[in-house]
Short mmCIF file of C-alpha atoms in Angstrom, two decimals:
data_model
loop_
_atom_site.label_atom_id
_atom_site.label_comp_id
_atom_site.label_asym_id
_atom_site.label_seq_id
_atom_site.Cartn_x
_atom_site.Cartn_y
_atom_site.Cartn_z
CA MET A 156 33.64 -22.99 48.86
CA LYS A 157 32.20 -24.61 51.93
CA LYS A 158 30.87 -28.04 51.00
CA LEU A 159 27.05 -28.83 51.31
CA HIS A 160 26.01 -31.97 53.37
CA PRO A 161 24.82 -34.58 50.97
CA LEU A 162 21.39 -34.55 52.15
CA ARG A 163 21.32 -30.66 51.95
CA ARG A 164 22.88 -31.08 48.32
CA VAL A 165 19.70 -33.23 47.40
CA MET A 166 17.56 -30.97 49.11
CA LEU A 167 19.02 -28.39 46.95
CA LEU A 168 18.57 -30.01 43.62
CA THR A 169 15.01 -30.69 44.33
CA VAL A 170 14.12 -27.39 45.35
CA LEU A 171 15.82 -25.73 42.01
CA SER A 172 14.65 -28.44 39.56
CA ALA A 173 10.75 -27.76 40.99
CA SER A 174 11.29 -24.31 40.80
CA VAL A 175 10.97 -23.32 37.12
CA ILE A 176 7.40 -22.83 37.22
CA PRO A 177 5.81 -20.49 35.03
CA GLY A 178 5.82 -17.00 36.00
CA SER A 179 6.00 -13.35 34.89
CA VAL A 180 6.22 -12.46 31.44
CA SER A 181 9.20 -10.06 30.35
CA ALA A 182 7.86 -9.34 26.80
CA VAL A 183 10.15 -6.47 24.96
CA GLU A 184 8.31 -4.58 22.52
CA PRO A 185 10.38 -3.26 20.01
CA GLU A 186 9.86 -0.49 17.38
CA ALA A 187 7.70 -1.67 14.46
CA PRO A 188 9.43 -3.71 11.79
CA ALA A 189 10.83 -2.10 8.39
CA GLY A 190 8.00 -1.53 6.32
CA TYR A 191 5.12 -1.71 8.75
CA LYS A 192 2.32 0.84 8.38
CA ALA A 193 -1.05 0.91 10.20
CA ASP A 194 -2.87 -1.23 7.96
CA THR A 195 -0.13 -3.15 6.05
CA MET A 196 3.15 -4.76 7.06
CA THR A 197 5.43 -6.00 4.50
CA ILE A 198 6.90 -9.67 5.05
CA ALA A 199 10.26 -11.00 3.80
CA ASN A 200 9.29 -11.41 0.12
CA GLN A 201 7.94 -7.76 0.09
CA ARG A 202 4.51 -8.66 -0.54
CA SER A 203 2.27 -5.92 0.90
CA VAL A 204 -0.52 -7.97 2.77
CA GLY A 205 -3.45 -6.48 4.77
CA VAL A 206 -4.33 -7.52 8.61
CA SER A 207 -7.95 -7.18 9.16
CA ALA A 208 -7.90 -7.20 13.04
CA GLN A 209 -8.73 -4.24 14.89
CA GLY A 210 -6.17 -5.26 17.51
CA TYR A 211 -3.24 -8.02 17.39
CA ALA A 212 -0.10 -9.19 18.68
CA LEU A 213 2.51 -11.70 17.46
CA ILE A 214 4.72 -13.12 20.07
CA ASP A 215 7.72 -15.46 20.21
CA VAL A 216 6.89 -18.17 23.06
CA THR A 217 10.16 -19.01 24.08
CA SER A 218 11.33 -15.41 24.60
CA GLY A 219 7.98 -13.76 25.54
CA ARG A 220 8.94 -10.92 22.96
CA ILE A 221 6.40 -9.33 21.22
CA LEU A 222 7.61 -9.05 17.33
CA SER A 223 4.67 -6.97 15.95
CA GLY A 224 1.19 -6.01 16.77
CA ARG A 225 -1.39 -3.24 16.30
CA LYS A 226 -3.26 -1.55 19.21
CA GLY A 227 -1.79 -3.81 21.60
CA ASP A 228 -2.64 -2.48 24.69
CA GLU A 229 -6.27 -1.32 23.95
CA ARG A 230 -8.81 -2.73 26.22
CA MET A 231 -11.24 -4.93 23.96
CA ARG A 232 -13.86 -7.80 24.22
CA ILE A 233 -12.20 -11.06 24.03
CA ALA A 234 -15.28 -13.52 23.94
CA SER A 235 -13.81 -17.16 24.44
CA LEU A 236 -10.32 -16.44 24.42
CA THR A 237 -11.36 -16.13 28.02
CA LYS A 238 -11.17 -19.90 27.95
CA VAL A 239 -7.37 -19.98 27.83
CA MET A 240 -7.25 -18.43 31.22
CA THR A 241 -10.06 -20.86 32.66
CA ALA A 242 -8.12 -23.96 31.28
CA ILE A 243 -4.63 -22.74 32.88
CA VAL A 244 -5.89 -22.04 36.03
CA ALA A 245 -7.80 -25.44 36.21
CA ILE A 246 -4.66 -27.20 35.14
CA GLU A 247 -2.44 -25.58 37.69
CA HIS A 248 -4.88 -25.87 40.66
CA GLY A 249 -7.08 -28.92 39.72
CA LYS A 250 -6.65 -32.72 39.82
CA LEU A 251 -7.51 -33.82 36.11
CA SER A 252 -8.78 -37.28 37.45
CA ASP A 253 -11.47 -35.47 39.26
CA LEU A 254 -15.08 -36.19 38.54
CA VAL A 255 -16.70 -32.79 37.97
CA LYS A 256 -20.77 -32.78 38.62
CA VAL A 257 -22.69 -30.58 36.36
CA SER A 258 -24.65 -28.00 38.26
CA ARG A 259 -28.03 -26.02 37.67
CA ASN A 260 -25.62 -22.94 36.82
CA ALA A 261 -23.53 -24.81 34.45
CA TYR A 262 -26.54 -26.83 32.68
CA ALA A 263 -27.80 -25.10 29.59
CA LYS A 264 -25.49 -22.23 29.98
CA GLU A 265 -26.09 -20.18 26.78
CA GLY A 266 -23.88 -19.71 24.19
CA SER A 267 -21.52 -22.68 22.61
CA SER A 268 -22.30 -25.73 24.63
CA LEU A 269 -21.32 -29.42 25.17
CA TYR A 270 -24.87 -30.33 25.93
CA LEU A 271 -23.93 -31.64 29.15
CA LYS A 272 -26.92 -33.08 31.41
CA LEU A 273 -27.86 -31.67 35.00
CA GLY A 274 -26.22 -33.85 37.42
CA GLU A 275 -23.90 -35.49 34.78
CA GLU A 276 -20.44 -36.35 36.03
CA MET A 277 -17.12 -35.79 33.71
CA SER A 278 -13.31 -35.79 34.62
CA LEU A 279 -11.91 -32.50 34.63
CA GLU A 280 -9.41 -33.67 32.02
CA ASN A 281 -12.28 -34.34 29.49
CA LEU A 282 -14.06 -31.02 30.32
CA LEU A 283 -10.82 -29.26 29.60
CA TYR A 284 -10.71 -31.15 26.20
CA GLY A 285 -14.62 -29.91 25.70
CA LEU A 286 -13.53 -26.36 26.95
CA MET A 287 -10.84 -25.85 24.50
CA LEU A 288 -12.05 -27.55 21.42
CA ARG A 289 -15.78 -27.02 21.40
CA SER A 290 -15.62 -23.97 23.69
CA GLY A 291 -18.37 -25.24 26.07
CA ASN A 292 -19.90 -22.68 28.27
CA ASP A 293 -21.31 -25.20 30.48
CA ALA A 294 -18.03 -26.94 30.72
CA ALA A 295 -16.62 -23.43 31.73
CA VAL A 296 -18.89 -22.90 34.49
CA ALA A 297 -18.53 -26.78 35.53
CA ILE A 298 -14.76 -26.19 35.84
CA ALA A 299 -14.94 -22.97 37.64
CA GLU A 300 -17.38 -24.20 40.39
CA HIS A 301 -15.04 -27.24 40.83
CA VAL A 302 -11.84 -25.91 40.85
CA GLY A 303 -12.60 -22.41 42.59
CA GLN A 304 -15.36 -23.99 45.07
CA SER A 305 -17.86 -21.38 43.43
CA LEU A 306 -18.06 -19.30 40.35
CA GLU A 307 -16.74 -16.01 42.19
CA GLY A 308 -13.77 -18.03 43.85
CA PHE A 309 -12.68 -18.98 40.45
CA VAL A 310 -12.92 -15.91 38.75
CA TYR A 311 -10.75 -14.36 41.68
CA MET A 312 -8.31 -16.83 40.74
CA MET A 313 -8.27 -15.89 37.11
CA ASN A 314 -7.75 -12.08 37.89
CA ALA A 315 -4.96 -13.05 40.41
CA LYS A 316 -3.26 -15.14 37.69
CA ALA A 317 -3.69 -12.17 35.07
CA GLU A 318 -1.73 -9.98 37.59
CA GLU A 319 0.78 -12.62 38.54
CA ILE A 320 1.69 -12.84 34.58
CA GLY A 321 1.58 -9.04 33.99
CA MET A 322 -1.67 -8.46 32.38
CA SER A 323 -2.09 -4.96 33.13
CA ASN A 324 -4.92 -4.47 30.84
CA THR A 325 -7.01 -7.27 31.66
CA HIS A 326 -10.18 -7.89 34.02
CA PHE A 327 -12.13 -11.26 34.19
CA ASP A 328 -15.72 -11.24 35.12
CA ASN A 329 -16.50 -14.95 34.34
CA PRO A 330 -14.77 -18.35 33.08
CA HIS A 331 -16.46 -18.32 29.49
CA GLY A 332 -16.18 -14.97 28.16
CA LEU A 333 -19.95 -13.97 27.43
CA ASP A 334 -19.80 -10.21 27.45
CA THR A 335 -20.03 -7.69 30.08
CA ASP A 336 -18.76 -4.24 30.49
CA THR A 337 -15.97 -4.98 32.73
CA HIS A 338 -14.74 -8.33 30.83
CA PHE A 339 -11.96 -7.27 28.72
CA SER A 340 -8.30 -7.95 27.89
CA SER A 341 -5.62 -6.69 25.18
CA ALA A 342 -4.23 -8.20 22.46
CA ASN A 343 -0.76 -7.83 24.16
CA ASP A 344 -2.02 -9.31 27.32
CA MET A 345 -3.51 -12.33 25.66
CA ALA A 346 -0.34 -12.97 24.01
CA LYS A 347 1.56 -13.16 27.24
CA LEU A 348 -1.29 -15.37 28.59
CA THR A 349 -0.73 -17.55 25.45
CA ALA A 350 2.81 -17.55 25.71
CA TYR A 351 2.79 -18.69 29.41
CA ALA A 352 0.30 -21.27 28.82
CA LEU A 353 2.28 -22.83 25.97
CA HIS A 354 4.97 -23.54 28.76
CA ASN A 355 2.71 -26.08 30.11
CA PRO A 356 2.89 -29.50 28.80
CA VAL A 357 -1.16 -30.66 29.60
CA PHE A 358 -2.29 -26.94 28.10
CA ARG A 359 0.03 -27.70 24.96
CA GLN A 360 -1.64 -31.17 24.61
CA ILE A 361 -5.05 -30.19 24.97
CA SER A 362 -4.68 -27.09 22.80
CA GLY A 363 -3.15 -28.69 20.09
CA THR A 364 -5.81 -31.67 19.76
CA LYS A 365 -7.69 -31.86 16.65
CA LEU A 366 -10.06 -34.86 17.84
CA ARG A 367 -11.34 -35.85 21.09
CA LYS A 368 -13.60 -38.62 22.39
CA ALA A 369 -14.85 -38.77 25.82
CA PRO A 370 -17.22 -41.15 27.57
CA ASN A 371 -20.90 -40.10 27.80
CA PRO A 372 -22.67 -41.93 30.75
CA ASN A 373 -26.30 -41.22 29.55
CA GLU A 374 -25.91 -42.64 25.92
CA SER A 375 -24.73 -45.29 24.08
CA TRP A 376 -22.06 -43.21 22.12
CA ASP A 377 -19.30 -41.33 23.21
CA TYR A 378 -19.05 -37.54 22.88
CA VAL A 379 -16.51 -36.74 19.95
CA TRP A 380 -15.15 -33.25 19.88
CA ARG A 381 -13.31 -31.74 16.68
CA ASN A 382 -11.39 -28.73 17.31
CA LYS A 383 -13.19 -25.57 16.16
CA ASN A 384 -9.61 -23.89 15.40
CA LYS A 385 -8.93 -24.36 11.86
CA MET A 386 -5.48 -23.07 11.89
CA LEU A 387 -4.72 -26.64 12.81
CA PHE A 388 -5.92 -28.06 9.88
CA LEU A 389 -4.75 -24.86 7.51
CA TYR A 390 -1.44 -24.10 8.45
CA GLU A 391 1.72 -26.50 8.59
CA GLY A 392 3.15 -26.32 11.92
CA ALA A 393 0.07 -25.05 13.67
CA ASP A 394 -0.12 -26.76 17.09
CA GLY A 395 -2.38 -24.89 19.49
CA GLY A 396 -5.14 -21.94 20.05
CA LYS A 397 -8.41 -20.80 20.58
CA THR A 398 -11.41 -19.56 18.67
CA GLY A 399 -13.91 -17.13 20.12
CA TYR A 400 -17.07 -14.81 18.95
CA THR A 401 -19.71 -12.71 20.30
CA LYS A 402 -21.69 -10.37 18.32
CA LEU A 403 -20.05 -7.30 20.36
CA SER A 404 -16.70 -8.77 20.28
CA GLY A 405 -16.51 -9.93 16.58
CA ARG A 406 -14.13 -12.72 15.68
CA THR A 407 -11.54 -13.11 18.00
CA LEU A 408 -8.62 -16.09 17.62
CA ILE A 409 -5.47 -17.18 19.12
CA SER A 410 -3.02 -19.82 17.47
CA SER A 411 0.26 -21.08 17.69
CA ALA A 412 2.65 -22.76 15.43
CA THR A 413 6.03 -24.20 15.44
CA ARG A 414 8.70 -24.32 12.73
CA GLY A 415 11.78 -26.15 13.83
CA THR A 416 12.62 -24.92 17.32
CA GLN A 417 10.83 -21.77 17.17
CA GLN A 418 6.85 -21.38 18.25
CA LEU A 419 5.03 -18.16 17.11
CA ALA A 420 1.59 -17.41 18.67
CA VAL A 421 -0.65 -14.98 17.26
CA VAL A 422 -3.79 -13.04 18.97
CA THR A 423 -6.48 -11.09 16.70
CA LEU A 424 -9.24 -9.25 18.08
CA ASN A 425 -12.18 -8.29 15.96
CA ALA A 426 -10.93 -9.78 12.94
CA PRO A 427 -13.05 -10.51 10.12
CA SER A 428 -10.28 -12.33 8.29
CA ASP A 429 -8.69 -13.97 11.05
CA TRP A 430 -7.63 -17.10 9.29
CA SER A 431 -5.92 -15.11 6.67
CA ASP A 432 -4.27 -12.89 9.34
CA HIS A 433 -2.95 -15.53 11.19
CA ARG A 434 -1.27 -17.28 8.11
CA GLN A 435 0.30 -13.94 7.01
CA LEU A 436 1.46 -13.00 10.53
CA PHE A 437 3.33 -16.76 11.08
CA ASP A 438 5.07 -16.28 7.71
CA TYR A 439 6.09 -12.68 8.69
CA GLY A 440 7.40 -13.89 12.03
CA PHE A 441 9.40 -17.04 10.75
CA ALA A 442 10.92 -15.34 8.05
CA LYS A 443 11.63 -11.79 9.73
CA TYR A 444 12.60 -12.99 13.29
CA PRO A 445 14.29 -16.51 13.66
CA LEU A 446 14.95 -17.73 17.01
CA ARG A 447 18.76 -17.50 17.44
CA GLU A 448 20.93 -19.11 20.12
CA ILE A 449 22.48 -16.32 21.88
CA ALA A 450 24.40 -18.53 24.64
CA LYS A 451 24.76 -22.36 25.38
CA ALA A 452 24.86 -23.95 28.63
CA GLY A 453 28.44 -24.79 29.55
CA ASP A 454 29.77 -21.94 27.41
CA PRO A 455 33.10 -20.34 28.87
CA VAL A 456 32.72 -16.84 30.59
CA GLU A 457 36.08 -15.25 29.27
CA ASN A 458 38.60 -14.66 31.52
CA THR A 459 37.14 -16.92 34.32
CA ALA A 460 37.10 -20.70 35.31
CA PHE A 461 33.18 -20.20 35.27
CA VAL A 462 30.49 -21.06 32.45
CA THR A 463 27.02 -20.19 31.26
CA GLY A 464 24.50 -22.33 33.29
CA ARG A 465 21.69 -22.54 30.66
CA ASP A 466 21.04 -21.92 26.97
CA PHE A 467 19.64 -18.26 26.22
CA LEU A 468 17.66 -18.12 22.56
CA TYR A 469 15.91 -14.81 21.21
CA PRO A 470 14.36 -14.09 18.05
CA LEU A 471 16.34 -11.24 16.18
CA GLY A 472 16.13 -9.77 12.82
CA ASP A 473 19.24 -9.93 10.58
CA GLU A 474 19.90 -6.14 11.10
CA GLU A 475 19.54 -6.50 14.87
CA VAL A 476 22.43 -9.04 15.63
CA SER A 477 24.84 -6.45 15.68
CA GLY A 478 23.27 -4.54 18.40
CA LEU A 479 23.53 -7.29 21.05
CA THR A 480 25.94 -6.68 23.82
CA LYS A 481 26.59 -8.53 27.18
CA SER A 482 27.73 -7.88 30.70
CA VAL A 483 29.01 -9.89 33.52
CA GLU A 484 28.10 -9.26 37.18
CA PHE A 485 29.79 -11.57 39.94
CA VAL A 486 28.92 -12.16 43.29
CA PRO A 487 31.33 -11.95 45.98
CA PRO A 488 32.53 -15.19 47.88
CA GLU A 489 31.10 -16.26 51.26
CA THR A 490 27.93 -14.59 50.60
CA PRO A 491 24.81 -17.09 50.71
CA ASP A 492 24.53 -16.95 46.84
CA TYR A 493 27.93 -18.12 46.13
CA ILE A 494 27.60 -20.79 48.67
CA LEU A 495 24.63 -22.15 47.15
CA GLY A 496 26.78 -22.10 43.74
CA TYR A 497 25.63 -19.16 41.86
CA ARG A 498 28.73 -17.31 40.79
CA GLY A 499 26.86 -14.17 39.11
CA LYS A 500 24.93 -13.35 35.94
CA ILE A 501 25.02 -12.42 32.24
CA THR A 502 22.97 -9.56 31.34
CA ILE A 503 22.28 -9.29 27.71
CA GLN A 504 21.00 -6.15 26.11
CA LEU A 505 19.86 -5.30 22.74
CA LYS A 506 20.30 -1.59 21.42
CA GLY A 507 21.01 -1.05 25.33
CA GLN A 508 17.48 -2.50 26.52
CA SER A 509 18.03 -5.30 28.50
CA ILE A 510 16.43 -8.85 27.24
CA GLY A 511 17.19 -11.25 30.09
CA THR A 512 19.97 -12.58 31.99
CA ILE A 513 21.49 -15.99 32.43
CA PRO A 514 23.45 -17.50 35.35
CA VAL A 515 26.93 -18.22 35.75
CA VAL A 516 28.21 -21.17 37.56
CA GLU A 517 31.18 -23.46 38.14
CA LYS A 518 32.26 -25.65 35.37
CA ASN A 519 30.54 -29.17 35.84
CA SER A 520 28.36 -27.48 38.38
CA PRO A 521 25.15 -29.79 38.89
CA LEU A 522 23.04 -26.66 38.67
CA SER A 523 23.81 -26.39 35.28
CA ASP A 524 21.93 -29.69 34.70
CA VAL A 525 18.75 -29.59 36.55
CA GLY A 526 17.32 -26.41 34.53
CA ALA A 527 17.07 -24.46 37.47
CA PHE A 528 18.03 -21.44 35.89
CA ALA A 529 15.48 -19.70 33.25
CA HIS A 530 16.64 -16.46 31.66
CA GLU A 531 14.39 -13.75 32.79
CA ALA A 532 12.68 -13.02 29.28
CA SER A 533 10.97 -16.62 29.18
CA PRO A 534 7.13 -16.75 30.09
CA GLY A 535 7.93 -19.98 31.88
CA ALA A 536 10.71 -18.85 34.01
CA VAL A 537 10.70 -17.43 37.59
CA PRO A 538 14.08 -15.05 37.85
CA PHE A 539 16.62 -17.25 39.87
CA THR A 540 17.67 -14.65 42.22
CA LYS A 541 14.23 -13.21 43.05
CA HIS A 542 12.27 -16.58 44.03
CA VAL A 543 14.42 -19.29 44.55
CA MET A 544 17.36 -17.72 46.14
CA ASP A 545 15.19 -16.24 48.86
CA VAL A 546 13.87 -19.78 49.83
CA LEU A 547 17.30 -21.27 49.58
CA ARG A 548 18.84 -18.86 51.78
CA VAL A 549 16.50 -19.28 54.43
CA VAL A 550 16.83 -23.17 54.08
CA PHE A 551 20.59 -23.35 54.03
CA THR A 552 21.91 -20.26 55.93
CA GLY A 553 19.02 -18.85 58.30
CA ASN A 554 19.55 -15.65 56.71
CA THR A 555 16.39 -14.18 55.64
CA GLN A 556 17.77 -10.80 54.21
CA ASP A 557 19.00 -9.86 50.67
#
């Protein structure tokens, strides 16, 4: 193998370690779990429970696998669940320490509010807490105008992010979720978005905060915001989410919960008994589809001197484990991929359907230590060969062709 100049090796590791940015979700929707019917499902202890939601999705956050759902692709009103997209776009494109000025458009915006004053300045970070914990529509508009330079500019960014994530049944008209005929999403799309957002540490921190204080420049007292998401107080392990409601949408809710190493998220749309729905769906998901270690970084690849480049975790029911198969594909020597340290990939299939890939690298390769490789089923992963390799081919070889 051709050795890289030390400076180029540093550049390689820097680019690779920075390249695992949130990308598209490869969510595999299996057949309905055993016992699942249109209006009821059977959880591990065989107790039949009803789910009140018109549409819902249960997703494993690590893999992006949708574990259960109803009318998952049906376009519906989502109310303030919209603000999950508002928050992640602002986090990715804004500077948290920026001071944001409350414009006339943001001031006294109808619906839920932080009751910000006209001309008041607040950090983008605190506005995001107000947005997610108290669902402030005034905060949503202020954030959008600041980050997007205009309301229209920010909405364009929201829809561009939706397309990037693969939200094919979604269109945003605004950053707050007030009803319009062309503002909609689906349970599956919002589940994809939630899994994507939960891979961002800033979003995770804000979404899971129960109580937040923020300075109030106009009064002697501080703002104090208690999270409206009651799941944080009702369910052990609950660690994030967003509430929503309008007369047309009904009650909408996103929540996430972690048990051991597994994090699940639930989206319910038009759900009169949403708190109960979420508790039951979490219990079902954790019991039925535990997150299993399919491969571990450094595992030897049979009949080679190579190893796997990273862990691969996936939620599987007991009856599904026997349906797993793996196949290995190697890259030829002297190719750009090979020179950059990539030896091939392992494709993992469940009942003949690909659920993700993991890289094959040299034993003790630095590539397996920098987190450069993420399996393609992960909502927080960019497929290695698609994005990173295209850039590095040009940087190190000058070859722009695949």
